[in-house]
CSV table of C-alpha atoms in Angstrom, one decimal:
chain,number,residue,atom,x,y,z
K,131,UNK,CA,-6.9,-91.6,57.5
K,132,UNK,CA,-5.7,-89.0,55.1
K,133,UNK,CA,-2.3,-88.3,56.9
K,134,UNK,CA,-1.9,-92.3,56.7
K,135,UNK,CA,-2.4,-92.6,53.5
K,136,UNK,CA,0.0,-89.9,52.5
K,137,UNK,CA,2.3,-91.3,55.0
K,138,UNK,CA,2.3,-95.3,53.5
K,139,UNK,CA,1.6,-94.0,50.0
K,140,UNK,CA,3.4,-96.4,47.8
K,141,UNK,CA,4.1,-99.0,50.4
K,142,UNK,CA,3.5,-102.9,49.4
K,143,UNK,CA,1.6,-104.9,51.8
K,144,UNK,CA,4.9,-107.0,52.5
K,145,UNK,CA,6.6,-104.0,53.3
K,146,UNK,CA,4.0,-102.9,55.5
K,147,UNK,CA,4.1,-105.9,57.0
K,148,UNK,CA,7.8,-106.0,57.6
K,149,UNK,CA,7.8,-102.3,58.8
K,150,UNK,CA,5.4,-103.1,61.8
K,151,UNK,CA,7.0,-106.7,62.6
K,152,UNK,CA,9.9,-104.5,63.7
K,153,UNK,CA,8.1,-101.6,65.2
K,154,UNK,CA,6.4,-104.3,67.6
K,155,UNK,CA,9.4,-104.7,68.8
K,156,UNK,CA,10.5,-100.9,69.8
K,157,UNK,CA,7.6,-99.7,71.6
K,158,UNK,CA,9.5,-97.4,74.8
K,159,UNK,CA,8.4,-100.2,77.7
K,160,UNK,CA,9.1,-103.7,78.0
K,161,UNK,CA,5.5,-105.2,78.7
K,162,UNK,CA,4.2,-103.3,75.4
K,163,UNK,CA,7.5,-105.2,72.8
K,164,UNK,CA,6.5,-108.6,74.5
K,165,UNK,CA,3.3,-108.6,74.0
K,166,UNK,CA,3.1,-106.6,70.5
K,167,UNK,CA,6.2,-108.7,69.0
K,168,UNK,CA,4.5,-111.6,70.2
K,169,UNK,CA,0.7,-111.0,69.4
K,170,UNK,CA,2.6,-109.5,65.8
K,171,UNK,CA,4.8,-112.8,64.7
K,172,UNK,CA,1.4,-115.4,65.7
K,173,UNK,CA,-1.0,-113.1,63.7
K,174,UNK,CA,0.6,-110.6,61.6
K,175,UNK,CA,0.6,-112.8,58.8
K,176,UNK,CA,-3.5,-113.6,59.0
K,177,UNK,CA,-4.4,-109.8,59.7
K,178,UNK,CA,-6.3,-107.8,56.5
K,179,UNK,CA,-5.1,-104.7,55.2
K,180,UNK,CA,-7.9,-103.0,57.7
K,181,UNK,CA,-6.5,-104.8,60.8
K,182,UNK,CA,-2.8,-103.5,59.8
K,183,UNK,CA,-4.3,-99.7,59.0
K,184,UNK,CA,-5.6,-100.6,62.7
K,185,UNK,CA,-2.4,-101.5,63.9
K,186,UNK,CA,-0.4,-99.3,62.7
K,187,UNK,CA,-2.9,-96.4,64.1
K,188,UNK,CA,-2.6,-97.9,67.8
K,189,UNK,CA,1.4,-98.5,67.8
K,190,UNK,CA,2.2,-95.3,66.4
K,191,UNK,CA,-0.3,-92.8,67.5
K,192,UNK,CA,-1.0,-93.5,71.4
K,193,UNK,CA,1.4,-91.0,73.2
K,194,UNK,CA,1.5,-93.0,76.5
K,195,UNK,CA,3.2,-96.3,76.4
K,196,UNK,CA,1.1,-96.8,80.0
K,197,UNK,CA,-2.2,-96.1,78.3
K,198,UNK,CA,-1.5,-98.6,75.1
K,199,UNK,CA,-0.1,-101.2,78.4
K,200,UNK,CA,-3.5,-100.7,80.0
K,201,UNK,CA,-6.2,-100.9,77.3
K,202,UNK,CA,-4.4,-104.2,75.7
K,203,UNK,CA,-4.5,-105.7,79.3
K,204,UNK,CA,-8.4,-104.4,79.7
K,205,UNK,CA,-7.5,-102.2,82.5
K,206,UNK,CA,-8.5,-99.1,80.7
K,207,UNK,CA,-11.2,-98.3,78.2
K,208,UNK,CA,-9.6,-96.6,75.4
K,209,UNK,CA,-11.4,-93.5,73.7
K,210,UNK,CA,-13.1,-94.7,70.2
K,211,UNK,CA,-10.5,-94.2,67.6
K,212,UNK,CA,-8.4,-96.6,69.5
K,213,UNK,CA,-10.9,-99.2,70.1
K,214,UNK,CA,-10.7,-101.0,67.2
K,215,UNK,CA,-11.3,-105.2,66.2
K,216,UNK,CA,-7.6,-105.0,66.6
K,217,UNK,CA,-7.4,-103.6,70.3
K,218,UNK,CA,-10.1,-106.3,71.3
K,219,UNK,CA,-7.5,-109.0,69.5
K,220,UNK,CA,-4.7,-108.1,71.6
K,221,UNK,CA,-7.2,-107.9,75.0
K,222,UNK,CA,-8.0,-111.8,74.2
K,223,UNK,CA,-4.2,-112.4,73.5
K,224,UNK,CA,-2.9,-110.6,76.6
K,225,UNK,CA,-5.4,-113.2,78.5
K,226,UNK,CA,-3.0,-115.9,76.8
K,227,UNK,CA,-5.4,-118.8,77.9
K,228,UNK,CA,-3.0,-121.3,76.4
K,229,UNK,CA,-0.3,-120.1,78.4
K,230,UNK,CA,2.7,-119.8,75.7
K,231,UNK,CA,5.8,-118.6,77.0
K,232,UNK,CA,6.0,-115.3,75.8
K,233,UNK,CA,8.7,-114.0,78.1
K,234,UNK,CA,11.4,-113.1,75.0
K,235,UNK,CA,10.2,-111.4,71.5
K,236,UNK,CA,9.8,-113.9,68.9
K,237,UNK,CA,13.4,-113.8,66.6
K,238,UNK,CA,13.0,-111.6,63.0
K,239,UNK,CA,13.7,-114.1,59.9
C-alpha cells in the first residue's frame, strides 16, 4: 500500500475517479476495456475509497491482460492480493444475468 499511497498522494477522490474511468478503457485486450469500462461507468460512482484502492491495484498491477481476462470471468483463481470484494464484483458482472448489451464501452461525459 505504501507505493500507492506515494503514488496517488494528493489525488481528490473525483480525480481518482476520473483517472480509472479512463484507464478502464485502455487495458491492452478488447474483452478486458468492455467489460472494465462497462462494469466502471454502472458502479464507479457507488464504489468506496477501499473498492477504488482495490481497483486500481487489479487494473494496474496484473502483468497478464489473459490472467486479469480469466479471474474476472472465474476461469482462474487469482493469488490473494488480487482477490479482493472488487474481483468477486466483476465475476458476478461478467455473468451479466440481466443481459445488457455491453458490446461497445460506455461514452466518457
Amino acid at each position: 500500500k505504501q507505493w500507492y499511497q506515494r503514488r496517488v498522494r494528493g489525488e481528490s477522490e473525483e480525480k481518482q475517479r476520473a483517472r480509472l474511468l479512463w484507464q478502464s478503457r485502455k487495458r491492452g485486450i478488447s474483452e478486458n476495456c468492455l467489460i472494465l469500462s462497462t462494469f466502471f461507468a454502472e458502479q464507479g460512482p457507488s464504489l468506496n475509497r477501499e473498492q477504488l484502492y482495490q481497483f486500481d491495484i487489479l487494473i494496474n498491477s496484473v502483468d497478464s491482460d489473459w490472467d486479469l481476462y480469466y479471474w474476472m470471468t472465474g476461469k482462474d483463481q487469482p493469488p490473494p492480493p488480487f482477490d479482493t470484494e472488487v474481483l468477486q464484483m466483476l465475476k458476478e458482472f461478467t455473468q451479466n444475468r440481466e443481459m445488457k448489451d455491453r458490446t461497445r464501452q460506455p461514452d466518457l461525459d
